Every structure is written in structure tokens, then in C-alpha cells.
Short mmCIF file of C-alpha atoms in Angstrom, two decimals:
data_model
loop_
_atom_site.label_atom_id
_atom_site.label_comp_id
_atom_site.label_asym_id
_atom_site.label_seq_id
_atom_site.Cartn_x
_atom_site.Cartn_y
_atom_site.Cartn_z
CA MET A 1236 0.09 -0.07 0.02
CA GLY A 1237 1.69 2.68 -0.41
CA LEU A 1238 -0.05 3.56 3.97
CA LEU A 1239 1.17 3.37 5.78
CA GLY A 1240 1.00 3.93 6.50
CA LEU A 1241 -1.45 1.83 6.90
CA MET A 1242 -2.93 3.67 7.62
CA ALA A 1243 -4.37 6.32 9.18
CA ALA A 1244 -7.25 5.00 7.67
CA CYS A 1245 -9.45 3.51 9.94
CA ALA A 1246 -11.44 5.70 11.63
CA PRO A 1247 -13.97 8.37 10.23
CA GLY A 1248 -13.69 11.68 11.36
CA ARG A 1249 -10.74 14.11 11.80
CA ARG A 1250 -7.93 13.03 14.28
CA PRO A 1251 -5.21 15.92 15.00
CA GLY A 1252 -1.78 14.60 14.83
CA GLY A 1253 -3.47 11.42 12.92
CA ARG A 1254 -1.04 9.13 14.50
CA ILE A 1255 -1.36 5.74 13.51
CA VAL A 1256 1.09 3.38 15.50
CA THR A 1257 1.81 -0.76 14.90
CA TYR A 1258 4.82 -2.70 15.04
CA TRP A 1259 6.76 -4.81 12.87
CA ARG A 1260 9.48 -6.69 14.20
CA ARG A 1261 10.72 -9.11 11.53
CA ARG A 1262 12.11 -7.82 8.31
CA ALA A 1263 9.99 -9.99 6.25
CA ASP A 1264 6.73 -8.19 7.98
CA ARG A 1265 8.45 -4.81 7.71
CA ALA A 1266 8.62 -5.20 4.11
CA MET A 1267 4.99 -6.40 4.05
CA ALA A 1268 3.82 -3.56 5.93
CA VAL A 1269 5.43 -0.86 3.87
CA ALA A 1270 3.41 -2.62 0.96
CA VAL A 1271 0.35 -2.92 2.43
CA ALA A 1272 0.41 0.71 3.96
CA GLY A 1273 1.15 2.15 0.41
CA GLU A 1274 -1.66 0.02 -0.99
CA LEU A 1275 -3.95 1.18 1.68
CA ALA A 1276 -3.04 5.01 1.21
CA TRP A 1277 -3.39 4.41 -2.72
CA CYS A 1278 -7.02 2.96 -2.27
CA ILE A 1279 -8.22 5.97 0.35
CA ARG A 1280 -6.51 8.43 -2.40
CA ARG A 1281 -8.62 6.82 -4.93
CA ASN A 1282 -11.44 6.62 -3.38
CA GLY A 1283 -12.51 9.94 -2.41
CA ALA A 1284 -9.46 11.27 -0.08
CA PRO A 1285 -7.06 12.94 -2.41
CA ASP A 1286 -5.07 14.29 0.34
CA PHE A 1287 -4.35 11.68 2.44
CA PRO A 1288 -0.92 11.82 3.80
CA ASP A 1289 1.73 8.71 3.11
CA PRO A 1290 2.52 6.44 6.19
CA VAL A 1291 5.64 6.44 7.41
CA LEU A 1292 7.69 3.29 8.83
CA ARG A 1293 10.00 4.52 11.17
CA GLU A 1294 13.16 2.54 12.35
CA ALA A 1295 11.97 0.96 15.29
CA GLY A 1296 8.81 -0.89 13.49
CA GLU A 1297 6.49 2.05 14.06
CA ILE A 1298 4.18 2.96 11.24
CA THR A 1299 2.76 6.44 11.11
CA ILE A 1300 0.64 8.81 9.59
CA PRO A 1301 2.15 12.51 9.81
CA GLY A 1302 -0.45 15.71 10.56
CA ASP A 1303 -4.13 15.57 10.71
CA VAL A 1304 -5.93 12.61 9.02
CA PRO A 1305 -9.07 13.97 7.05
CA TYR A 1306 -12.34 13.30 7.39
CA ARG A 1307 -12.99 10.01 5.05
CA PRO A 1308 -16.09 9.57 3.23
CA GLN A 1309 -18.20 6.38 3.66
CA SER A 1310 -17.12 5.47 0.11
CA VAL A 1311 -13.17 5.50 1.28
CA VAL A 1312 -13.96 3.54 4.68
CA GLU A 1313 -15.88 0.57 2.42
CA ALA A 1314 -13.05 0.42 -0.36
CA TYR A 1315 -10.20 -0.28 2.19
CA LYS A 1316 -12.16 -2.85 4.15
CA PRO A 1317 -10.58 -5.73 2.39
CA ILE A 1318 -6.93 -4.03 2.79
CA ARG A 1319 -7.24 -3.24 6.56
CA ALA A 1320 -8.38 -6.65 7.06
CA ARG A 1321 -5.10 -7.96 5.92
CA MET A 1322 -3.15 -5.76 8.35
CA PRO A 1323 -2.35 -6.22 12.26
CA PRO A 1324 -4.52 -4.19 15.03
CA PHE A 1325 -3.11 -0.44 15.21
CA THR A 1326 -4.15 2.59 17.00
CA VAL A 1327 -4.84 6.18 16.18
CA GLU A 1328 -4.51 8.35 18.58
CA GLY A 1329 -4.99 5.83 21.38
CA ALA A 1330 -7.98 4.28 19.57
CA THR A 1331 -7.62 0.40 18.68
CA LEU A 1332 -8.90 0.29 15.01
#
């Protein structure tokens, strides 16, 4: 996906800071996280949220979405559900998604 990203795409509404966090410990998991996050961000942009930011995979394996996460129309939420289902749980500002 090109989210992680991942990401920040799992709760409707606006979240100041838009921080999404998950941890990927093994190198293979990290590579998968980058791919899935990118796919998720692309899906979100294509389905109604063109300004959705690119996710960032930090050295420790933490994935975050920089800046504010804009409101996502229901069309976006529905479009990314199959992608989101392939991802482990992560949080946005303390809420598990």
C-alpha cells in the first residue's frame, strides 16, 4: 500500500496529529507493512480522499501517518476494508482500530 501507513485510514472523522501506530519486528513483516500501507493509502486517495498523507515506517517498526488525518467519506471506508483486514491491529490516537 503506499500507508502506511496503513494507514490512518480506519476511523471516520478528523484526528489531530493522525498518529497511527503498529509494530513490525521481523524484516519480512516490515517489508509487508510498507507494501500494505502503500496500497491502503492509494486506495484511500482513489476513493475520495486525495489529500491523504503517505504513511511512514520508522526504524523501530512503528508506522505513523503524519499530520492531521482528514475526514474520510463512507466510500473510502468501504473501499479500504479488504485491505485493512490484512493488517494487524494498530492505533490512532489511542483508539484500537
